[in-house]
Amino acid sequence: MFGYENINLTFSFNLIFFIISLLIIIAYSVYVYKYTLPPVSRFRRFFLAFIRIIALTLLVFIIFEPTLILTEKKILPPVSLFFIDNSKSMQINDGSKRTEVVNRFIDDIINTDVKGEKKFYSFGSRTDAVAADSLNKLNFTEPSTNFAQIIDIIRNSDDNISTITIISDGVITDGSTPFYSAQRLGIPFFNLAVGDSSRKKDIELKNVLFNEYIYAQTPTAINAVITNNGFAGKNVSAGLYEGSNLISQKNIILDKSGVNSLSFEYTPVESGEKKIQIKVSVLDNEASALNNNKSFFVNILDNKINILLIAGSPGADLTFIKNSLTEDPNLKVNTLTQISPNRFLEQNQNLLLDSADIIYLIDYPTQNSDNGFLTKVSDKLRNKNIPLFLLLSSDVSPLKLKTIEDLLPISVTQIENNYLQVQPNPEFNESSNPLLNHSSESDWNNLPPIPQAISNIKVKPEGRVIVKTLVSGQPRSNPLIVTKNLGSKRSIVVLGNEIWRWKLQTAQKNIKLFDSFLLSSNRWLNAPDEDKKIMIRTSKKFYAAGEPIDFSAQVYDDLFNPLSDAELKLNISGPEYHDEIILSSIGNGLYEGSLSLTKNGDYKFSGQVLFDNKNLGYDNGTFNVGDVDPELLESRMNFDFLNQLSIETKGKTYVNTNTDQLIGDLIQANQDLSKEKILTSEIRLWSSEILLILVIVLFSLEWFIRKRSGML
């Protein structure tokens, strides 16, 4: 009816009461106008009674809160999505004519009658929709390749997506591998692998392992792997550089296995940010010299740091956390274990508290915790800007936690003794978070469940949820790990206990997530320079020539309140370059800006903040352009990644010469994939202004006619 599958009218009250009310209205209106003073014509009495019946009926109709429910059946045709790699690597000349293969496939698929709709996207550092008639304008110049953004586009689509086709060389230079996320979509990926996967004669420096934060005057190892194909037995030299200064050099005979391990000992002299390079000499006839060196930045910290673990009671979490942290020789770990309301197992509580650089609260404070010592902990955290890690279980007292709640990313009003068994579910856009990026997505998904107390918790605006929960394999919105980084305040909260399971029950799988998470948390909590009122950062340290360089800044006043009306001037200098840009305020003390640079080299930036013509301070930093162009480092097509992606999603991967087979399979896959979608819409008639106006008009008309007739 009227194009709808079903039309229903419902009331908030029983329909029988509406019918009874309607009968009463009719009887009352007829009775009122059966006799009138002065007498009027029969037609006028009938008309006045009719007006009153309609007006009162509409009024009662509104009181009964009627809702009109319209049900529509919609046939959704299948939609095929095509994602075309628009990055620089598609221009690599490896004999496979990559761009020609892409353009030929685009022409073929546009002119092929695939059932349903076809939508096209280009992807690289970002993913954009592209009209079919604009596909020939792709320039293949994106500075990076991010597959994770493809999953975001698909996840947010309301279309009846039947197939997904990715045309790419499969080399990821930004973001994470989306195997797990793609599998959860339930849509097959049909990938066209473009390029040459054969190994060429080359030497490559890869897998450089280092600590981002290390300590002055403390030796640390920087490890790397050198691979070679076709150069076994050749001699090369490898050098470690701090800036332009050679620190150490080694001569290496390339192994016939194709792999050489390399280790340098690096002892930084002073604190600060240092650019480190490893360079391997270039031999004749190498396929590429770009992959013979690696550059990275390290932060040199002063001295060792003191960690204080305060536990509400002895337990496995305390033991496992302590054992993991003591594996780092740069940490001195002390404990305070509550064994009665006013007593700790260890002595010298005040001395240990005073010397702490980072405090871990493990199921503390409890209902029995001493208020006096808790106040000292609160004062230490607040007055000395000490970073905080909190492990929250039902043993923690919400009332006593109020003492330090302003330092946390959450507020807690109630914690029950009942638990849910939850698994971690990292947020998709947090894959590069320093607390998570030392472990793969599959490692997090393989962790055993831990108890999470059922509680009333609210994440504050400055809180950042980096891990949510899975309950029986189903995603929940409950946070599991929340962080806060506001001004000088840094804190991490884990909303669960018995996290020792993450280490003990994964030991046989050789999953090191527990240790890496704690050590990464410790480094993040102790990261330098976060107590400044002005913080200016680049989105990363290394950029390709021409790639947008994004700056972000945070500005606070003396009380660390966000300051949004300041003027932030940023001076950038480098090789034969000097310029100034103004960062724009986006509210809440945040500022942003960007520029592009084409000349390779190391650059410095210095930002000055003015407010009411007063200098609030400055911040500075460094970045590099051109040392690393990730799109040109790997010339081989990564067929294994594309093939594994299609296997995980029950699709298929094709190589350059199999485009006809790919198109045929796409036609077949879209044959019977139309589906019905039931759309239900509710119209709340009782809130309609038109009905109210109509009631007023009818009563006004009745009153007007009665007055014209001389009636009361």
XYZ file of C-alpha atoms in Angstrom:
712
model
C 0.000 0.000 0.000
C 1.409 3.365 -1.097
C 4.718 1.602 -1.745
C 4.966 0.331 1.848
C 5.066 -3.289 2.946
C 3.061 -2.571 6.089
C 1.380 0.427 7.770
C 0.488 0.300 11.473
C -0.976 2.835 13.870
C -0.215 2.277 17.547
C -1.274 4.084 20.734
C 0.373 4.389 24.133
C -2.928 3.299 25.714
C -5.318 0.484 24.887
C -7.306 1.109 21.699
C -10.591 0.257 23.451
C -10.245 3.361 25.622
C -9.835 5.505 22.512
C -13.007 4.030 20.976
C -14.945 4.638 24.209
C -13.674 8.227 24.289
C -14.737 8.684 20.659
C -18.265 7.461 21.397
C -18.525 9.796 24.396
C -17.353 12.731 22.237
C -19.964 11.978 19.560
C -22.759 11.606 22.115
C -21.750 14.750 23.964
C -21.476 16.869 20.783
C -24.849 15.683 19.443
C -26.477 16.369 22.818
C -25.010 19.896 23.052
C -26.278 20.897 19.594
C -29.616 19.056 19.659
C -31.259 22.263 20.997
C -29.673 25.711 20.886
C -30.478 29.200 22.193
C -31.316 31.051 20.096
C -32.533 28.334 17.725
C -30.480 27.996 14.519
C -30.966 26.013 11.366
C -30.584 22.234 11.396
C -27.606 22.450 8.995
C -25.778 24.894 11.250
C -26.374 22.694 14.321
C -25.104 19.664 12.407
C -22.038 21.581 11.156
C -21.173 22.875 14.651
C -21.534 19.378 16.136
C -19.291 17.994 13.381
C -16.591 20.620 14.077
C -16.632 19.853 17.809
C -16.483 16.080 17.210
C -13.454 16.476 14.933
C -11.690 18.919 17.296
C -12.239 16.796 20.431
C -11.338 13.601 18.564
C -8.037 15.125 17.434
C -7.359 16.315 20.979
C -7.942 12.834 22.443
C -5.969 11.373 19.524
C -2.976 13.479 20.587
C -3.408 12.523 24.264
C -3.245 8.817 23.336
C 0.208 9.445 21.712
C -0.383 7.779 18.327
C 2.635 6.541 16.359
C 2.480 5.674 12.660
C 4.854 2.810 11.778
C 5.762 2.462 8.097
C 7.568 -0.680 6.952
C 9.283 -0.663 3.579
C 11.077 -3.518 1.833
C 14.091 -2.364 -0.158
C 16.112 -4.499 -2.534
C 19.805 -3.670 -2.199
C 21.834 -4.472 -5.300
C 25.355 -5.817 -4.807
C 28.120 -3.219 -4.690
C 31.665 -4.057 -5.776
C 34.402 -1.915 -4.241
C 37.705 -1.375 -6.032
C 40.718 0.056 -4.187
C 43.599 1.178 -6.405
C 47.085 1.704 -4.979
C 48.063 5.297 -5.804
C 51.446 5.265 -4.043
C 54.908 5.948 -5.449
C 55.854 2.281 -5.444
C 53.477 1.699 -8.348
C 55.961 3.617 -10.503
C 58.891 1.283 -9.720
C 60.421 0.024 -12.949
C 60.839 -3.723 -12.401
C 59.841 -4.799 -15.901
C 56.237 -5.581 -14.968
C 54.843 -2.228 -16.206
C 52.813 -1.679 -13.064
C 50.910 1.450 -14.057
C 50.040 -0.043 -17.446
C 48.588 -3.134 -15.758
C 46.525 -0.944 -13.432
C 45.188 1.299 -16.199
C 44.371 -1.666 -18.434
C 42.455 -3.380 -15.637
C 40.566 -0.160 -14.881
C 39.481 0.139 -18.521
C 38.415 -3.510 -18.613
C 36.406 -3.430 -15.391
C 34.649 -0.170 -16.295
C 33.526 -1.668 -19.602
C 32.486 -5.011 -18.064
C 28.897 -5.635 -17.048
C 29.282 -6.688 -13.414
C 25.914 -7.022 -11.689
C 25.175 -4.197 -9.298
C 27.115 -1.013 -8.682
C 30.860 -0.413 -8.912
C 32.603 2.082 -6.638
C 36.229 3.096 -6.974
C 38.727 4.396 -4.415
C 42.376 5.357 -4.536
C 44.515 4.681 -1.491
C 47.967 5.553 -0.244
C 48.570 7.842 2.704
C 44.799 8.418 2.585
C 41.808 6.767 0.932
C 39.556 8.790 -1.391
C 36.514 8.001 -3.514
C 37.199 8.442 -7.225
C 34.640 8.800 -10.012
C 34.999 6.231 -12.793
C 35.711 8.917 -15.374
C 38.551 10.309 -13.207
C 40.479 7.071 -12.732
C 42.762 7.904 -15.647
C 43.981 10.920 -13.635
C 45.643 8.859 -10.892
C 49.242 10.060 -10.589
C 50.724 7.328 -8.330
C 52.564 9.797 -6.089
C 51.190 9.075 -2.598
C 54.133 8.968 -0.126
C 52.928 5.900 1.797
C 50.618 2.887 1.556
C 48.068 2.319 4.317
C 45.795 -0.725 4.002
C 44.138 -0.196 7.382
C 42.195 2.808 6.057
C 40.529 0.530 3.509
C 38.932 -1.402 6.360
C 37.607 1.869 7.847
C 35.900 2.768 4.556
C 34.288 -0.664 4.286
C 33.219 -0.795 7.922
C 31.468 2.590 7.696
C 29.625 1.799 4.459
C 25.875 1.116 4.390
C 26.067 -0.557 0.977
C 25.399 -4.227 0.266
C 29.067 -4.890 -0.422
C 29.513 -8.111 -2.360
C 33.220 -8.114 -3.239
C 36.314 -6.066 -2.529
C 39.125 -5.818 -5.055
C 42.518 -4.348 -4.178
C 44.911 -3.507 -7.004
C 48.337 -3.100 -5.403
C 51.895 -4.362 -5.040
C 51.005 -5.346 -1.473
C 53.817 -3.393 0.190
C 52.605 -1.697 3.405
C 54.591 1.371 4.452
C 52.157 2.851 6.979
C 49.684 1.367 9.448
C 49.142 -2.268 10.347
C 48.350 -5.446 8.451
C 44.549 -5.762 8.502
C 44.171 -9.573 8.479
C 41.979 -9.856 11.568
C 39.879 -6.770 10.795
C 39.336 -7.871 7.194
C 38.297 -11.343 8.289
C 35.652 -9.903 10.618
C 34.014 -8.059 7.697
C 32.839 -11.354 6.168
C 33.397 -10.081 2.611
C 35.760 -11.799 0.125
C 38.829 -9.884 -1.058
C 39.773 -10.440 -4.715
C 43.247 -8.935 -5.056
C 45.218 -8.092 -8.176
C 48.917 -8.355 -7.312
C 50.874 -5.888 -9.442
C 54.648 -6.081 -9.831
C 57.453 -8.632 -9.808
C 57.882 -10.873 -6.758
C 61.192 -12.405 -7.833
C 64.270 -11.569 -5.769
C 66.858 -9.365 -7.438
C 70.562 -9.082 -6.772
C 70.641 -6.761 -3.806
C 71.814 -5.988 -0.273
C 69.287 -4.730 2.263
C 69.579 -3.474 5.827
C 66.433 -4.446 7.707
C 64.960 -5.209 11.122
C 66.862 -2.590 13.101
C 66.057 -3.127 16.785
C 66.653 -0.401 19.351
C 65.145 1.175 22.450
C 63.462 4.489 21.743
C 64.307 5.698 25.262
C 67.785 4.901 26.611
C 69.918 6.302 29.393
C 72.995 8.490 29.282
C 76.299 6.779 30.088
C 74.573 3.383 29.853
C 75.632 1.011 27.046
C 72.803 -0.250 24.870
C 72.726 -2.639 21.940
C 71.496 -1.635 18.496
C 70.863 -4.741 16.422
C 70.188 -5.112 12.723
C 69.964 -7.749 10.019
C 71.675 -7.504 6.625
C 70.196 -9.651 3.865
C 71.782 -10.302 0.497
C 70.858 -12.041 -2.709
C 73.676 -12.818 -5.123
C 76.502 -11.294 -3.066
C 77.555 -14.227 -0.852
C 81.217 -14.008 0.148
C 81.516 -10.299 -0.656
C 82.935 -7.838 1.879
C 80.934 -4.835 3.048
C 81.390 -2.328 5.843
C 78.641 -1.224 8.226
C 78.893 1.960 10.255
C 76.927 3.368 13.181
C 76.570 7.168 13.124
C 75.283 9.679 15.668
C 74.361 12.571 13.427
C 77.344 12.815 11.075
C 79.827 11.343 13.581
C 80.990 7.771 13.073
C 80.608 5.859 16.355
C 81.574 2.363 15.272
C 82.336 0.453 12.088
C 82.441 -3.262 11.285
C 83.597 -5.258 8.275
C 81.306 -8.116 7.303
C 81.590 -11.042 4.902
C 78.120 -11.630 3.477
C 76.901 -15.113 4.344
C 75.773 -17.637 1.750
C 72.548 -18.100 3.737
C 71.657 -14.557 2.718
C 71.399 -13.304 6.310
C 73.943 -11.596 8.564
C 73.194 -10.390 12.084
C 74.810 -7.153 13.163
C 75.126 -5.617 16.624
C 76.590 -2.276 17.706
C 77.169 -1.121 21.260
C 76.105 2.489 21.700
C 76.856 4.517 24.831
C 75.293 7.987 24.644
C 77.258 10.734 26.330
C 74.509 13.230 27.127
C 70.740 13.443 27.239
C 68.597 14.737 24.404
C 67.202 13.579 21.094
C 69.793 12.005 18.790
C 69.597 10.939 15.161
C 71.218 7.535 14.633
C 72.107 5.980 11.265
C 73.383 2.590 10.184
C 74.989 2.622 6.737
C 76.110 -0.403 4.721
C 78.526 0.143 1.838
C 77.084 -0.217 -1.676
C 78.414 -2.850 -4.095
C 78.309 -2.755 -7.872
C 75.183 -4.093 -9.616
C 72.877 -3.734 -6.591
C 69.226 -3.420 -7.569
C 68.830 -0.489 -5.169
C 71.152 1.477 -2.906
C 68.274 3.097 -1.034
C 67.837 0.122 1.287
C 71.479 0.058 2.423
C 70.908 2.450 5.325
C 68.445 3.116 8.104
C 67.908 6.270 10.155
C 66.039 6.675 13.418
C 65.824 8.952 16.454
C 66.429 7.929 20.069
C 65.685 9.847 23.259
C 68.507 9.873 25.789
C 67.277 10.091 29.386
C 69.185 11.061 32.517
C 70.134 8.298 34.970
C 68.080 5.319 36.106
C 64.518 5.692 37.358
C 62.882 4.414 40.550
C 59.654 2.443 40.265
C 57.422 2.008 43.314
C 54.764 -0.725 43.277
C 52.101 -0.196 45.960
C 49.816 -3.223 46.331
C 46.622 -3.573 48.347
C 47.654 -7.124 49.254
C 50.197 -9.771 48.247
C 49.268 -11.390 44.952
C 50.326 -12.818 41.616
C 49.824 -9.531 39.744
C 52.344 -7.805 42.022
C 54.876 -10.604 41.547
C 54.558 -10.805 37.773
C 54.650 -7.033 37.278
C 57.728 -6.720 39.482
C 59.528 -9.545 37.665
C 58.819 -8.017 34.251
C 59.987 -4.539 35.216
C 63.187 -5.788 36.841
C 64.222 -7.251 33.475
C 65.078 -3.687 32.446
C 68.489 -2.914 33.981
C 67.711 0.815 33.848
C 64.913 0.457 36.393
C 65.135 0.136 40.153
C 61.926 -1.517 41.358
C 60.697 -1.233 44.971
C 57.479 -2.557 46.490
C 55.122 -1.651 49.313
C 52.685 -4.469 50.098
C 49.771 -3.744 52.431
C 49.213 -6.601 54.916
C 46.939 -4.851 57.431
C 45.077 -1.521 57.634
C 48.082 0.453 58.884
C 50.970 -1.802 58.019
C 53.104 -2.682 55.013
C 55.319 -5.718 54.630
C 58.314 -3.528 53.747
C 60.026 -0.896 55.889
C 60.887 2.759 55.118
C 57.607 3.527 53.362
C 58.141 7.284 53.351
C 61.674 6.975 51.968
C 60.549 4.692 49.140
C 57.664 7.022 48.330
C 59.884 10.114 48.283
C 62.361 8.517 45.849
C 59.742 7.222 43.384
C 59.817 8.470 39.788
C 56.826 6.344 38.710
C 54.139 4.827 40.949
C 52.151 1.656 40.200
C 48.994 1.116 42.256
C 48.055 -2.571 42.135
C 44.565 -3.126 43.587
C 45.196 -0.102 45.831
C 43.759 1.798 47.718
C 41.488 -0.701 49.471
C 38.829 -0.105 52.097
C 41.461 -0.813 54.782
C 44.177 1.461 53.384
C 45.565 4.045 55.782
C 44.215 7.506 54.963
C 47.367 9.240 56.141
C 49.673 7.309 53.820
C 47.161 7.587 50.962
C 47.253 11.368 51.373
C 51.053 11.263 51.106
C 50.763 9.238 47.889
C 48.255 11.745 46.528
C 50.495 14.701 47.396
C 53.500 13.015 45.793
C 51.601 12.298 42.580
C 50.099 15.758 42.389
C 52.923 18.022 43.552
C 55.783 16.234 41.790
C 53.836 15.343 38.617
C 54.646 11.666 39.151
C 53.179 9.407 36.425
C 50.758 6.728 37.574
C 49.777 3.182 36.567
C 46.597 1.800 38.186
C 45.407 -1.818 38.113
C 41.745 -1.673 39.124
C 39.871 -4.597 40.702
C 36.877 -4.929 43.017
C 39.264 -4.678 45.994
C 39.796 -0.992 45.242
C 37.644 1.389 47.268
C 35.869 3.929 44.997
C 35.556 6.291 47.966
C 39.287 6.304 48.699
C 40.118 6.410 45.013
C 38.476 9.865 44.967
C 41.684 11.134 46.598
C 43.551 10.756 43.292
C 40.649 10.660 40.818
C 41.569 14.005 39.256
C 44.844 12.409 38.098
C 43.086 9.512 36.345
C 41.511 9.273 32.873
C 38.340 7.824 34.428
C 35.909 8.528 37.239
C 34.602 5.643 39.357
C 31.374 5.722 41.360
C 30.787 2.019 42.037
C 32.718 -1.265 41.837
C 30.833 -4.527 42.380
C 32.202 -7.881 43.527
C 30.823 -9.515 40.379
C 33.092 -10.048 37.392
C 32.959 -10.510 33.646
C 35.610 -12.575 31.888
C 36.943 -10.254 29.186
C 39.577 -10.355 26.468
C 41.364 -7.273 25.143
C 40.133 -5.755 21.890
C 42.565 -3.014 20.776
C 40.967 0.001 19.133
C 41.537 -0.104 15.375
C 42.946 3.421 15.166
C 45.411 2.793 18.030
C 47.650 0.321 16.177
C 50.539 2.798 16.239
C 50.083 3.656 19.928
C 53.447 3.222 21.715
C 51.784 1.039 24.349
C 50.495 -1.393 21.720
C 52.762 -1.288 18.695
C 55.388 -3.634 20.152
C 52.936 -6.540 19.806
C 50.881 -7.679 16.843
C 47.106 -7.599 16.637
C 47.035 -11.406 16.646
C 49.021 -11.462 19.916
C 46.357 -9.326 21.607
C 43.586 -11.491 20.176
C 45.253 -14.649 21.534
C 45.377 -13.456 25.141
C 43.295 -15.390 27.698
C 40.326 -13.724 29.437
C 40.840 -11.867 32.705
C 38.262 -10.834 35.339
C 36.854 -7.323 35.024
C 34.764 -6.056 37.920
C 31.300 -4.855 36.950
C 31.473 -1.171 37.774
C 30.088 2.271 37.078
C 32.929 4.018 35.261
C 32.995 7.102 33.068
C 35.881 7.970 30.763
C 36.820 11.629 31.116
C 37.127 13.897 28.039
C 40.920 13.831 28.365
C 40.897 10.030 28.660
C 41.894 7.938 25.661
C 40.520 4.403 25.347
C 43.149 2.318 23.551
C 41.780 -1.152 24.336
C 38.149 -2.216 24.759
C 36.812 -5.666 25.632
C 35.520 -8.851 24.070
C 33.021 -10.942 26.037
C 32.572 -14.460 24.670
C 34.162 -13.247 21.463
C 31.703 -10.358 21.033
C 32.958 -6.738 21.043
C 31.797 -4.597 23.964
C 32.130 -0.866 24.522
C 33.592 -1.395 28.016
C 37.101 0.084 28.237
C 39.952 -2.148 29.370
C 42.986 0.135 29.035
C 42.619 3.928 29.255
C 45.389 6.526 29.183
C 45.658 10.200 30.017
C 48.244 12.638 28.698
C 47.275 16.169 29.619
C 49.917 18.759 30.305
C 52.228 17.318 32.927
C 49.827 14.534 33.900
C 50.303 11.017 32.544
C 48.444 7.960 33.764
C 47.401 4.485 32.623
C 44.455 2.531 34.022
C 43.894 -1.187 33.396
C 40.295 -2.039 34.302
C 40.831 -5.648 35.316
C 42.966 -7.894 37.442
C 44.827 -11.197 37.190
C 46.726 -9.831 34.213
C 49.447 -12.317 35.163
C 47.433 -14.730 32.990
C 48.652 -12.777 29.948
C 52.170 -13.963 30.742
C 51.729 -17.382 32.322
C 49.116 -18.763 29.934
C 50.880 -17.502 26.787
C 54.402 -18.626 27.693
C 54.177 -21.770 25.564
C 53.112 -19.680 22.554
C 56.202 -17.496 23.016
C 54.029 -14.380 23.211
C 55.964 -11.608 25.005
C 53.061 -9.173 25.116
C 52.871 -8.920 28.916
C 56.501 -7.865 29.254
C 56.486 -5.549 26.248
C 53.251 -3.858 27.375
C 54.599 -3.137 30.868
C 57.991 -1.931 29.647
C 56.349 0.184 26.932
C 53.963 1.614 29.532
C 56.911 2.462 31.725
C 58.752 4.227 28.902
C 55.605 6.131 27.924
C 54.959 7.208 31.517
C 58.560 8.362 31.864
C 58.766 10.061 28.465
C 60.669 13.365 28.795
C 59.533 16.941 28.329
C 55.874 16.254 28.923
C 55.683 18.674 31.840
C 56.049 21.674 29.564
C 53.221 24.089 29.004
C 53.994 24.136 25.281
C 54.454 20.944 23.300
C 54.970 20.910 19.540
C 55.332 17.659 17.631
C 55.494 16.350 14.079
C 53.297 13.389 13.172
C 56.451 11.315 12.596
C 60.212 11.780 12.350
C 60.932 10.829 8.741
C 59.175 12.100 5.634
C 59.565 11.472 1.943
C 60.291 14.482 -0.260
C 57.027 16.289 -1.012
C 55.097 14.485 1.708
C 52.924 16.754 3.908
C 54.597 17.411 7.267
C 51.901 17.712 9.923
C 52.568 19.712 13.085
C 50.422 19.536 16.214
C 50.771 21.547 19.406
C 49.328 21.732 22.908
C 49.371 25.030 24.818
C 48.566 25.473 28.526
C 48.602 28.346 30.977
C 50.450 28.340 34.311
C 47.744 26.174 35.894
C 47.847 23.779 32.929
C 44.437 24.846 31.678
C 44.165 24.536 27.872
C 44.768 27.868 26.118
C 43.055 28.202 22.740
C 43.501 31.897 21.882
C 47.278 32.119 21.696
C 49.398 32.900 18.644
C 51.811 30.101 17.770
C 54.596 30.930 15.303
C 56.704 28.067 14.032
C 60.124 28.619 12.458
C 61.488 25.802 10.294
C 65.092 25.718 9.108
C 67.109 23.216 7.120
C 69.384 22.861 4.103
C 69.165 26.235 2.337
C 65.696 26.708 3.795
C 64.047 28.973 6.342
C 60.365 29.710 6.719
C 57.721 30.591 9.278
C 54.181 29.265 9.552
C 51.329 30.004 11.956
C 49.618 27.032 13.601
C 45.818 27.312 13.728
C 43.803 26.736 16.887
C 41.272 23.899 16.772
C 40.064 24.421 20.357
C 40.833 22.967 23.787
C 44.428 24.174 23.635
C 45.212 22.243 20.452
C 46.854 23.707 17.348
C 47.776 22.277 13.963
C 49.462 23.176 10.690
C 51.388 21.591 7.827
C 53.810 22.229 4.986
C 55.665 20.233 2.327
C 59.411 20.181 1.683
C 61.167 18.820 -1.379
C 64.842 19.218 -0.415
C 66.376 16.294 1.472
C 68.087 16.814 4.817
C 67.675 17.302 8.562
C 65.342 20.101 9.647
C 64.792 21.879 12.934
C 61.675 23.653 14.134
C 61.174 26.112 16.962
C 57.790 27.390 18.045
C 57.061 30.495 20.110
C 53.719 31.149 21.799
C 52.374 34.670 22.396
C 49.297 35.513 24.463
C 48.219 39.074 25.288
C 51.542 40.228 23.826
C 53.400 38.083 26.363
C 55.820 35.297 25.524
C 54.507 32.111 27.154
C 57.444 29.983 26.072
C 58.639 27.816 23.230
C 59.330 24.263 22.130
C 61.535 22.790 19.445
C 62.316 19.552 17.688
C 63.767 17.886 14.630
C 62.641 15.842 11.653
C 64.146 14.528 8.449
C 63.146 14.705 4.800
C 64.449 12.248 2.244
C 66.594 9.891 4.330
C 63.774 7.394 4.178
C 61.388 7.011 1.254
C 59.520 3.877 2.310
C 57.788 3.557 -1.035
C 61.079 3.002 -2.841
C 62.824 0.765 -0.292
C 61.037 -2.441 -1.296
C 60.897 -3.044 -5.036
C 59.451 -6.563 -4.794
C 55.738 -7.178 -4.955
C 54.496 -8.647 -1.658
C 52.389 -11.439 -3.115
C 52.364 -13.349 0.184
C 50.536 -10.543 2.003
C 47.874 -10.120 -0.692
C 47.406 -13.874 -0.982
C 47.064 -14.315 2.785
C 44.541 -11.465 2.898
C 42.387 -13.186 0.277
C 42.707 -16.571 2.020
C 41.598 -15.074 5.355
C 38.517 -13.569 3.671
C 37.720 -16.554 1.378
C 38.654 -14.633 -1.747
C 41.460 -15.058 -4.265
C 44.606 -13.275 -5.455
C 45.580 -12.887 -9.099
C 48.833 -11.788 -10.739
C 49.407 -9.288 -13.536
C 48.499 -11.627 -16.389
C 45.285 -13.017 -14.863
C 43.052 -9.958 -15.073
C 40.540 -11.728 -17.332
C 40.124 -14.508 -14.777
C 39.671 -11.930 -12.003
C 36.933 -10.137 -13.929
C 35.196 -13.448 -14.671
C 35.235 -14.421 -10.997
C 33.863 -10.999 -10.004
C 30.966 -11.431 -12.436
C 30.223 -14.860 -10.974
C 30.513 -13.669 -7.359
C 27.936 -10.910 -7.903
C 25.236 -13.057 -9.548
C 22.977 -13.766 -6.578
C 24.074 -11.300 -3.930
C 21.136 -8.880 -3.930
C 19.488 -8.780 -0.541
C 16.354 -7.386 1.040
C 16.516 -4.719 3.679
C 13.513 -3.908 5.838
C 13.343 -0.198 6.597
C 11.075 0.851 9.433
C 10.234 4.465 10.140
C 8.155 5.828 13.007
C 6.155 9.042 12.786
C 5.066 10.392 16.169
C 1.782 11.984 15.205
C 1.120 13.214 18.741
C 4.077 15.595 18.512
C 2.964 17.016 15.164
C 2.520 20.795 15.236
C 0.031 20.506 12.353
C -2.426 18.520 14.489
C -2.200 21.054 17.324
C -2.749 23.945 14.928
C -5.720 22.122 13.370
C -7.330 21.630 16.812
C -6.925 25.339 17.576
C -8.356 26.320 14.166
C -11.407 24.047 14.609
C -12.194 25.358 18.091
C -11.741 28.925 16.819
C -14.077 28.257 13.889
C -16.714 26.817 16.226
C -16.444 29.844 18.518
C -16.684 32.253 15.548
C -19.857 30.595 14.169
C -21.464 30.494 17.621
C -20.798 34.208 18.127
C -22.170 35.064 14.681
C -25.312 33.116 15.589
C -25.740 34.929 18.925
C -25.010 31.773 20.929
C -23.141 31.737 24.219
